Amino acid sequence: MFVLKKQLNIVIIGTGNVATQLALTLFKQKHKILQVAGRTKRNATELASKVKAEPITDLKKINSTADLFIVAVKDDAIERVVSQLKLKNKIIVHTSGSVNASVLKKVSLNYGVFYPLQTISKNRSVNFREVPVCIEYSNSTTEKLLFALASSLSDKVYKINSSQRKMIHLAAVFACNFTNQMYAIGEELLKENELSFEILKPLIAETAEKIKNNKPSLVQTGPAVREDKKTMKEHLKLLKDKRSLQKLYRLVSEEIIKTKK
Amino acid sequence: MFVLKKQLNIVIIGTGNVATQLALTLFKQKHKILQVAGRTKRNATELASKVKAEPITDLKKINSTADLFIVAVKDDAIERVVSQLKLKNKIIVHTSGSVNASVLKKVSLNYGVFYPLQTISKNRSVNFREVPVCIEYSNSTTEKLLFALASSLSDKVYKINSSQRKMIHLAAVFACNFTNQMYAIGEELLKENELSFEILKPLIAETAEKIKNNKPSLVQTGPAVREDKKTMKEHLKLLKDKRSLQKLYRLVSEEIIKTKK
């Protein structure tokens, strides 16, 4: 029978943004990080030293007694890692928003996904209690462990299948990465005119604040939603030397008008 | 000589989002709103009653003894309003981000702009102290009054010319309206898959929070900045029935890659 321990022994594979913040949070929650595997000695040691783990670079040296193996590497590196592992009855998960859970099938029968839905940077600490964690699992043994683990870190645990997770990841690309690019374009336009990005900060804060209690589709403002063609035309004129931004301006304005209808 | 009074007598022309929030804030700051002019009796009365002003619908009945006249109507209605006014030596401003100050020249020699850089809705109260106010003026009489007025409402007063203001407005369209559309697209993608928009809220909050102390161009995350072509291709496949979102996905991803370089 599977007995759920409160403190798990965990091996982390990866040393990037997600691996770092996840390892730090697990360590703080009293889970034991046995090893941190990195591509270079330096990367592995840097993170391992912060969570009292053994740094390794060779996946053959992995400690197979651990309760859980977390593959937190770039999406396109997951397969390479997986091809080097064999952990038949151990529980293994990856942390990706867009990779099928089943790529882990070759490693173990007990596999799943532990996907924290947040924009995570190495050097910016994350309050994991507020981070929605999407879990997926191959069987009930894995389910129990993942649900307990996720609940020990976050108040927002979602049981989600692969196709839902991919859609959430895509929605997140729009709402986070593309949003950040809109900020970056604002920053660039101001900089070119010797204006400080500071002036946009209260607007950006309010735009994000507003949707906490409102559907974004219902609180749009600005020239596009007013169908104020004169202002839109003038904006396109200001962008005349930036063809791709002109195209983007047109496209997003059309989307705003469509959404309204 | 021009003597600056602390409490001004003001006429507000307009009853929309900006007119409403501005009137309420001016009233709270002990300025006297003499009149609110609206296109319909109902609109004018609704706002006027909240700020103890006289509602009017006929611009011929405007009280020309006021110290300041604020035209807070839609951009494309400013000219229509202006053509009905003659206030030779009175101070008149509009609140638009994209209309030249000089459209007010016909009304008075003392004209300017009072542009609050914020996304403002009728029913959502605004903390004006945090709102950057961009002012512009035809002469020093107008400058003094506008600077004093703006400072009585906000801690962030910027002296800005028309071409800078237009660029700020354009940057704001990207950072606010287009950002909100990215949220709306996320909302739509989730809804179609019976997933709740709630799951994106911590991500949206963190994305906005992150740029308070970082340049957006330096904190991008996600598949585009990693140039993770496999994930981007899969996202485009998920959008196969939404041609315009596919186009948008490609365009913004290209911008992210360009910004990085």
Tab-separated table of N, CA, C and O in Angstrom, chain A residues 70-171:
chain	number	residue	atom	x	y	z
A	70	ILE	N	11.275	15.442	-10.105
A	70	ILE	CA	10.646	16.570	-10.809
A	70	ILE	C	11.555	17.023	-11.942
A	70	ILE	O	12.678	17.475	-11.726
A	71	VAL	N	11.060	16.874	-13.166
A	71	VAL	CA	11.817	17.314	-14.342
A	71	VAL	C	11.376	18.742	-14.675
A	71	VAL	O	10.301	18.957	-15.239
A	72	ALA	N	12.204	19.710	-14.284
A	72	ALA	CA	11.851	21.117	-14.527
A	72	ALA	C	12.909	21.720	-15.451
A	72	ALA	O	13.713	22.542	-15.047
A	73	VAL	N	12.873	21.229	-16.686
A	73	VAL	CA	13.815	21.743	-17.689
A	73	VAL	C	13.008	22.361	-18.822
A	73	VAL	O	11.781	22.271	-18.838
A	74	LYS	N	13.703	23.010	-19.768
A	74	LYS	CA	12.996	23.586	-20.915
A	74	LYS	C	12.209	22.513	-21.651
A	74	LYS	O	12.643	21.366	-21.725
A	75	ASP	N	11.063	22.922	-22.225
A	75	ASP	CA	10.193	21.959	-22.899
A	75	ASP	C	10.953	21.058	-23.862
A	75	ASP	O	10.757	19.849	-23.894
A	76	ASP	N	11.836	21.667	-24.642
A	76	ASP	CA	12.489	20.869	-25.685
A	76	ASP	C	13.650	20.032	-25.141
A	76	ASP	O	14.300	19.300	-25.887
A	77	ALA	N	13.900	20.101	-23.850
A	77	ALA	CA	14.945	19.258	-23.251
A	77	ALA	C	14.349	18.070	-22.487
A	77	ALA	O	15.078	17.175	-22.062
A	78	ILE	N	13.018	18.072	-22.349
A	78	ILE	CA	12.379	17.009	-21.544
A	78	ILE	C	12.671	15.626	-22.135
A	78	ILE	O	13.075	14.708	-21.416
A	79	GLU	N	12.538	15.497	-23.442
A	79	GLU	CA	12.759	14.187	-24.071
A	79	GLU	C	14.175	13.676	-23.857
A	79	GLU	O	14.380	12.489	-23.599
A	80	ARG	N	15.155	14.571	-23.981
A	80	ARG	CA	16.557	14.205	-23.785
A	80	ARG	C	16.761	13.670	-22.353
A	80	ARG	O	17.407	12.643	-22.155
A	81	VAL	N	16.183	14.364	-21.380
A	81	VAL	CA	16.299	13.927	-19.982
A	81	VAL	C	15.630	12.567	-19.793
A	81	VAL	O	16.202	11.647	-19.224
A	82	VAL	N	14.415	12.475	-20.336
A	82	VAL	CA	13.621	11.257	-20.165
A	82	VAL	C	14.346	10.038	-20.720
A	82	VAL	O	14.315	8.942	-20.138
A	83	SER	N	15.045	10.205	-21.830
A	83	SER	CA	15.725	9.066	-22.468
A	83	SER	C	16.851	8.511	-21.592
A	83	SER	O	17.314	7.406	-21.797
A	84	GLN	N	17.279	9.278	-20.607
A	84	GLN	CA	18.368	8.829	-19.733
A	84	GLN	C	17.898	8.249	-18.402
A	84	GLN	O	18.707	7.879	-17.561
A	85	LEU	N	16.567	8.198	-18.214
A	85	LEU	CA	16.054	7.762	-16.907
A	85	LEU	C	15.288	6.452	-17.004
A	85	LEU	O	14.641	6.164	-18.013
A	86	LYS	N	15.352	5.677	-15.974
A	86	LYS	CA	14.501	4.477	-15.804
A	86	LYS	C	14.185	4.400	-14.313
A	86	LYS	O	15.066	4.213	-13.485
A	87	LEU	N	12.899	4.593	-13.962
A	87	LEU	CA	12.535	4.644	-12.542
A	87	LEU	C	11.215	3.924	-12.320
A	87	LEU	O	10.325	4.403	-11.614
A	88	LYS	N	11.108	2.770	-12.937
A	88	LYS	CA	9.876	1.993	-13.064
A	88	LYS	C	8.687	2.345	-12.173
A	88	LYS	O	7.649	2.725	-12.663
A	89	ASN	N	8.857	2.218	-10.850
A	89	ASN	CA	7.695	2.433	-9.984
A	89	ASN	C	7.761	3.733	-9.180
A	89	ASN	O	6.999	3.942	-8.253
A	90	LYS	N	8.684	4.582	-9.577
A	90	LYS	CA	8.813	5.851	-8.876
A	90	LYS	C	7.891	6.887	-9.515
A	90	LYS	O	7.504	6.766	-10.678
A	91	ILE	N	7.579	7.908	-8.754
A	91	ILE	CA	6.697	8.940	-9.294
A	91	ILE	C	7.531	10.045	-9.930
A	91	ILE	O	8.417	10.624	-9.296
A	92	ILE	N	7.243	10.311	-11.207
A	92	ILE	CA	7.978	11.344	-11.928
A	92	ILE	C	6.995	12.324	-12.562
A	92	ILE	O	5.939	11.921	-13.070
A	93	VAL	N	7.338	13.594	-12.483
A	93	VAL	CA	6.489	14.622	-13.109
A	93	VAL	C	7.363	15.606	-13.882
A	93	VAL	O	8.545	15.747	-13.598
A	94	HIS	N	6.750	16.259	-14.858
A	94	HIS	CA	7.404	17.443	-15.423
A	94	HIS	C	6.563	18.659	-15.078
A	94	HIS	O	5.447	18.526	-14.537
A	95	THR	N	7.093	19.840	-15.378
A	95	THR	CA	6.427	21.081	-14.945
A	95	THR	C	5.966	21.940	-16.123
A	95	THR	O	5.692	23.129	-15.967
A	96	SER	N	5.883	21.324	-17.288
A	96	SER	CA	5.625	22.105	-18.495
A	96	SER	C	4.146	22.346	-18.743
A	96	SER	O	3.301	21.494	-18.476
A	97	GLY	N	3.846	23.486	-19.339
A	97	GLY	CA	2.473	23.802	-19.698
A	97	GLY	C	2.050	23.146	-20.995
A	97	GLY	O	0.866	22.979	-21.260
A	98	SER	N	3.001	22.768	-21.820
A	98	SER	CA	2.613	22.373	-23.172
A	98	SER	C	3.064	20.979	-23.606
A	98	SER	O	2.756	20.561	-24.714
A	99	VAL	N	3.767	20.261	-22.750
A	99	VAL	CA	4.244	18.931	-23.140
A	99	VAL	C	3.299	17.863	-22.574
A	99	VAL	O	2.872	17.953	-21.416
A	100	ASN	N	2.968	16.868	-23.409
A	100	ASN	CA	2.100	15.781	-22.949
A	100	ASN	C	2.677	15.076	-21.735
A	100	ASN	O	3.890	14.876	-21.653
A	101	ALA	N	1.802	14.672	-20.828
A	101	ALA	CA	2.251	13.891	-19.667
A	101	ALA	C	2.878	12.582	-20.121
A	101	ALA	O	3.851	12.098	-19.551
A	102	SER	N	2.338	12.040	-21.202
A	102	SER	CA	2.726	10.680	-21.615
A	102	SER	C	4.184	10.546	-22.068
A	102	SER	O	4.670	9.427	-22.196
A	103	VAL	N	4.891	11.647	-22.276
A	103	VAL	CA	6.323	11.511	-22.621
A	103	VAL	C	7.084	10.858	-21.461
A	103	VAL	O	8.192	10.366	-21.660
A	104	LEU	N	6.488	10.853	-20.270
A	104	LEU	CA	7.170	10.287	-19.103
A	104	LEU	C	6.898	8.790	-18.927
A	104	LEU	O	7.487	8.137	-18.072
A	105	LYS	N	5.995	8.270	-19.752
A	105	LYS	CA	5.564	6.877	-19.661
A	105	LYS	C	6.740	5.902	-19.700
A	105	LYS	O	6.741	4.867	-19.025
A	106	LYS	N	7.744	6.228	-20.526
A	106	LYS	CA	8.904	5.332	-20.669
A	106	LYS	C	9.702	5.212	-19.379
A	106	LYS	O	10.396	4.234	-19.151
A	107	VAL	N	9.622	6.245	-18.541
A	107	VAL	CA	10.438	6.274	-17.329
A	107	VAL	C	9.785	5.495	-16.194
A	107	VAL	O	10.450	4.792	-15.444
A	108	SER	N	8.473	5.640	-16.068
A	108	SER	CA	7.770	5.033	-14.938
A	108	SER	C	6.280	4.918	-15.254
A	108	SER	O	5.745	5.687	-16.067
A	109	LEU	N	5.631	3.988	-14.583
A	109	LEU	CA	4.180	3.890	-14.763
A	109	LEU	C	3.452	4.970	-13.970
A	109	LEU	O	2.300	5.286	-14.243
A	110	ASN	N	4.163	5.498	-12.971
A	110	ASN	CA	3.568	6.537	-12.129
A	110	ASN	C	4.093	7.905	-12.561
A	110	ASN	O	5.117	8.369	-12.089
A	111	TYR	N	3.379	8.512	-13.482
A	111	TYR	CA	3.884	9.785	-14.001
A	111	TYR	C	2.770	10.824	-13.983
A	111	TYR	O	1.575	10.481	-13.887
A	112	GLY	N	3.192	12.061	-14.100
A	112	GLY	CA	2.196	13.124	-14.093
A	112	GLY	C	2.808	14.466	-14.421
A	112	GLY	O	3.949	14.561	-14.863
A	113	VAL	N	2.014	15.505	-14.181
A	113	VAL	CA	2.454	16.867	-14.449
A	113	VAL	C	2.164	17.717	-13.224
A	113	VAL	O	1.122	17.544	-12.577
A	114	PHE	N	3.087	18.600	-12.922
A	114	PHE	CA	2.927	19.564	-11.841
A	114	PHE	C	3.253	20.914	-12.475
A	114	PHE	O	4.396	21.315	-12.588
A	115	TYR	N	2.203	21.579	-12.958
A	115	TYR	CA	2.401	22.810	-13.749
A	115	TYR	C	1.980	24.038	-12.946
A	115	TYR	O	0.792	24.277	-12.759
A	116	PRO	N	2.949	24.818	-12.454
A	116	PRO	CA	2.594	26.044	-11.740
A	116	PRO	C	2.327	27.153	-12.759
A	116	PRO	O	3.191	27.472	-13.574
A	117	LEU	N	1.131	27.698	-12.728
A	117	LEU	CA	0.737	28.717	-13.714
A	117	LEU	C	1.147	30.105	-13.216
A	117	LEU	O	0.379	30.816	-12.576
A	118	GLN	N	2.389	30.430	-13.488
A	118	GLN	CA	2.892	31.743	-13.061
A	118	GLN	C	4.110	32.099	-13.909
A	118	GLN	O	4.768	31.207	-14.426
A	119	THR	N	4.407	33.386	-14.048
A	119	THR	CA	5.636	33.813	-14.713
A	119	THR	C	6.723	33.843	-13.644
A	119	THR	O	6.647	34.601	-12.671
A	120	ILE	N	7.686	32.960	-13.804
A	120	ILE	CA	8.638	32.708	-12.727
A	120	ILE	C	10.052	33.074	-13.174
A	120	ILE	O	10.484	32.682	-14.251
A	121	SER	N	10.741	33.869	-12.368
A	121	SER	CA	12.127	34.213	-12.663
A	121	SER	C	13.008	33.704	-11.525
A	121	SER	O	12.562	33.569	-10.391
A	122	LYS	N	14.259	33.426	-11.875
A	122	LYS	CA	15.196	32.899	-10.888
A	122	LYS	C	15.324	33.809	-9.672
A	122	LYS	O	15.368	33.360	-8.543
A	123	ASN	N	15.400	35.110	-9.949
A	123	ASN	CA	15.782	36.032	-8.892
A	123	ASN	C	14.613	36.804	-8.296
A	123	ASN	O	14.795	37.844	-7.664
A	124	ARG	N	13.412	36.312	-8.547
A	124	ARG	CA	12.247	36.999	-8.000
A	124	ARG	C	11.436	35.974	-7.232
A	124	ARG	O	10.912	35.032	-7.816
A	125	SER	N	11.342	36.156	-5.928
A	125	SER	CA	10.697	35.103	-5.155
A	125	SER	C	9.190	35.109	-5.406
A	125	SER	O	8.581	36.137	-5.673
A	126	VAL	N	8.616	33.941	-5.355
A	126	VAL	CA	7.215	33.741	-5.702
A	126	VAL	C	6.467	33.303	-4.456
A	126	VAL	O	6.956	32.459	-3.712
A	127	ASN	N	5.291	33.876	-4.246
A	127	ASN	CA	4.432	33.381	-3.180
A	127	ASN	C	3.609	32.222	-3.735
A	127	ASN	O	2.551	32.419	-4.330
A	128	PHE	N	4.112	31.028	-3.520
A	128	PHE	CA	3.487	29.852	-4.123
A	128	PHE	C	2.055	29.603	-3.648
A	128	PHE	O	1.263	29.006	-4.369
A	129	ARG	N	1.705	30.076	-2.466
A	129	ARG	CA	0.340	29.865	-1.975
A	129	ARG	C	-0.689	30.455	-2.938
A	129	ARG	O	-1.824	29.994	-3.016
A	130	GLU	N	-0.279	31.493	-3.671
A	130	GLU	CA	-1.182	32.192	-4.595
A	130	GLU	C	-1.105	31.652	-6.022
A	130	GLU	O	-1.811	32.121	-6.900
A	131	VAL	N	-0.190	30.725	-6.250
A	131	VAL	CA	0.030	30.237	-7.614
A	131	VAL	C	-0.886	29.046	-7.916
A	131	VAL	O	-0.836	28.039	-7.214
A	132	PRO	N	-1.725	29.156	-8.963
A	132	PRO	CA	-2.529	27.995	-9.336
A	132	PRO	C	-1.603	26.870	-9.799
A	132	PRO	O	-0.716	27.093	-10.620
A	133	VAL	N	-1.764	25.679	-9.231
A	133	VAL	CA	-0.966	24.531	-9.668
A	133	VAL	C	-1.898	23.539	-10.370
A	133	VAL	O	-2.894	23.099	-9.803
A	134	CYS	N	-1.574	23.246	-11.631
A	134	CYS	CA	-2.374	22.302	-12.411
A	134	CYS	C	-1.709	20.939	-12.340
A	134	CYS	O	-0.555	20.798	-12.750
A	135	ILE	N	-2.429	19.959	-11.815
A	135	ILE	CA	-1.842	18.620	-11.747
A	135	ILE	C	-2.572	17.648	-12.662
A	135	ILE	O	-3.754	17.797	-12.954
A	136	GLU	N	-1.815	16.652	-13.110
A	136	GLU	CA	-2.314	15.606	-13.996
A	136	GLU	C	-1.566	14.340	-13.590
A	136	GLU	O	-0.423	14.445	-13.125
A	137	TYR	N	-2.185	13.167	-13.755
A	137	TYR	CA	-1.582	11.946	-13.193
A	137	TYR	C	-2.030	10.723	-13.980
A	137	TYR	O	-3.113	10.679	-14.553
A	138	SER	N	-1.157	9.720	-13.974
A	138	SER	CA	-1.427	8.495	-14.740
A	138	SER	C	-2.290	7.514	-13.947
A	138	SER	O	-2.888	6.608	-14.518
A	139	ASN	N	-2.336	7.675	-12.628
A	139	ASN	CA	-3.115	6.728	-11.800
A	139	ASN	C	-3.337	7.339	-10.417
A	139	ASN	O	-2.838	8.430	-10.119
A	140	SER	N	-4.073	6.615	-9.575
A	140	SER	CA	-4.491	7.220	-8.309
A	140	SER	C	-3.338	7.333	-7.301
A	140	SER	O	-3.344	8.211	-6.433
A	141	THR	N	-2.331	6.468	-7.414
A	141	THR	CA	-1.145	6.596	-6.557
A	141	THR	C	-0.486	7.956	-6.803
A	141	THR	O	-0.170	8.705	-5.873
A	142	THR	N	-0.293	8.243	-8.073
A	142	THR	CA	0.330	9.512	-8.450
A	142	THR	C	-0.577	10.682	-8.068
A	142	THR	O	-0.119	11.705	-7.572
A	143	GLU	N	-1.859	10.509	-8.301
A	143	GLU	CA	-2.830	11.551	-7.955
A	143	GLU	C	-2.703	11.953	-6.489
A	143	GLU	O	-2.604	13.140	-6.161
A	144	LYS	N	-2.704	10.924	-5.614
A	144	LYS	CA	-2.680	11.225	-4.172
A	144	LYS	C	-1.433	12.003	-3.788
A	144	LYS	O	-1.493	12.989	-3.067
A	145	LEU	N	-0.289	11.517	-4.287
A	145	LEU	CA	0.953	12.197	-3.939
A	145	LEU	C	0.981	13.624	-4.501
A	145	LEU	O	1.323	14.577	-3.801
A	146	LEU	N	0.583	13.766	-5.767
A	146	LEU	CA	0.654	15.107	-6.369
A	146	LEU	C	-0.316	16.079	-5.718
A	146	LEU	O	-0.005	17.248	-5.509
A	147	PHE	N	-1.505	15.565	-5.405
A	147	PHE	CA	-2.485	16.450	-4.790
A	147	PHE	C	-2.008	16.911	-3.411
A	147	PHE	O	-2.109	18.084	-3.055
A	148	ALA	N	-1.437	15.973	-2.655
A	148	ALA	CA	-0.920	16.321	-1.325
A	148	ALA	C	0.243	17.307	-1.444
A	148	ALA	O	0.315	18.305	-0.722
A	149	LEU	N	1.137	17.029	-2.387
A	149	LEU	CA	2.282	17.919	-2.574
A	149	LEU	C	1.830	19.317	-2.995
A	149	LEU	O	2.230	20.327	-2.403
A	150	ALA	N	0.976	19.374	-4.011
A	150	ALA	CA	0.510	20.665	-4.521
A	150	ALA	C	-0.201	21.438	-3.414
A	150	ALA	O	0.006	22.648	-3.247
A	151	SER	N	-1.010	20.734	-2.634
A	151	SER	CA	-1.742	21.397	-1.547
A	151	SER	C	-0.813	21.883	-0.440
A	151	SER	O	-1.143	22.819	0.285
A	152	SER	N	0.343	21.238	-0.315
A	152	SER	CA	1.278	21.698	0.718
A	152	SER	C	1.947	23.017	0.309
A	152	SER	O	2.477	23.736	1.138
A	153	LEU	N	1.903	23.326	-0.989
A	153	LEU	CA	2.552	24.559	-1.472
A	153	LEU	C	1.557	25.656	-1.827
A	153	LEU	O	1.842	26.833	-1.659
A	154	SER	N	0.408	25.261	-2.355
A	154	SER	CA	-0.509	26.251	-2.930
A	154	SER	C	-1.932	26.060	-2.439
A	154	SER	O	-2.351	24.934	-2.138
A	155	ASP	N	-2.694	27.149	-2.391
A	155	ASP	CA	-4.107	27.061	-2.027
A	155	ASP	C	-4.990	26.805	-3.241
A	155	ASP	O	-6.202	26.696	-3.118
A	156	LYS	N	-4.363	26.790	-4.422
A	156	LYS	CA	-5.160	26.710	-5.653
A	156	LYS	C	-4.708	25.533	-6.501
A	156	LYS	O	-3.866	25.695	-7.391
A	157	VAL	N	-5.222	24.352	-6.207
A	157	VAL	CA	-4.819	23.159	-6.948
A	157	VAL	C	-5.940	22.765	-7.911
A	157	VAL	O	-7.096	22.669	-7.516
A	158	TYR	N	-5.589	22.625	-9.194
A	158	TYR	CA	-6.565	22.261	-10.219
A	158	TYR	C	-6.202	20.901	-10.816
A	158	TYR	O	-5.056	20.693	-11.205
A	159	LYS	N	-7.155	19.990	-10.899
A	159	LYS	CA	-6.937	18.734	-11.610
A	159	LYS	C	-7.356	18.943	-13.068
A	159	LYS	O	-8.506	19.285	-13.338
A	160	ILE	N	-6.419	18.737	-13.957
A	160	ILE	CA	-6.581	19.213	-15.339
A	160	ILE	C	-6.003	18.147	-16.265
A	160	ILE	O	-5.005	17.525	-15.921
A	161	ASN	N	-6.616	17.931	-17.436
A	161	ASN	CA	-5.997	16.981	-18.373
A	161	ASN	C	-5.054	17.696	-19.357
A	161	ASN	O	-4.980	18.925	-19.378
A	162	SER	N	-4.353	16.897	-20.171
A	162	SER	CA	-3.324	17.485	-21.035
A	162	SER	C	-3.892	18.532	-21.996
A	162	SER	O	-3.285	19.576	-22.219
A	163	SER	N	-5.065	18.260	-22.569
A	163	SER	CA	-5.540	19.213	-23.569
A	163	SER	C	-6.026	20.503	-22.905
A	163	SER	O	-5.834	21.598	-23.437
A	164	GLN	N	-6.602	20.382	-21.704
A	164	GLN	CA	-6.971	21.611	-20.970
A	164	GLN	C	-5.715	22.409	-20.592
A	164	GLN	O	-5.683	23.629	-20.690
A	165	ARG	N	-4.703	21.668	-20.145
A	165	ARG	CA	-3.459	22.338	-19.734
A	165	ARG	C	-2.829	23.108	-20.888
A	165	ARG	O	-2.383	24.234	-20.730
A	166	LYS	N	-2.858	22.516	-22.072
A	166	LYS	CA	-2.292	23.210	-23.228
A	166	LYS	C	-3.068	24.484	-23.546
A	166	LYS	O	-2.503	25.490	-23.953
A	167	MET	N	-4.385	24.404	-23.368
A	167	MET	CA	-5.193	25.595	-23.640
A	167	MET	C	-4.930	26.677	-22.577
A	167	MET	O	-4.851	27.858	-22.900
A	168	ILE	N	-4.762	26.240	-21.327
A	168	ILE	CA	-4.430	27.201	-20.265
A	168	ILE	C	-3.075	27.848	-20.562
A	168	ILE	O	-2.904	29.059	-20.419
A	169	HIS	N	-2.146	27.047	-21.024
A	169	HIS	CA	-0.821	27.589	-21.342
A	169	HIS	C	-0.901	28.611	-22.474
A	169	HIS	O	-0.294	29.684	-22.415
A	170	LEU	N	-1.698	28.297	-23.485
A	170	LEU	CA	-1.858	29.238	-24.593
A	170	LEU	C	-2.517	30.536	-24.103
A	170	LEU	O	-2.073	31.646	-24.442
A	171	ALA	N	-3.556	30.396	-23.293
A	171	ALA	CA	-4.229	31.589	-22.740
A	171	ALA	C	-3.238	32.407	-21.916
A	171	ALA	O	-3.253	33.646	-21.937
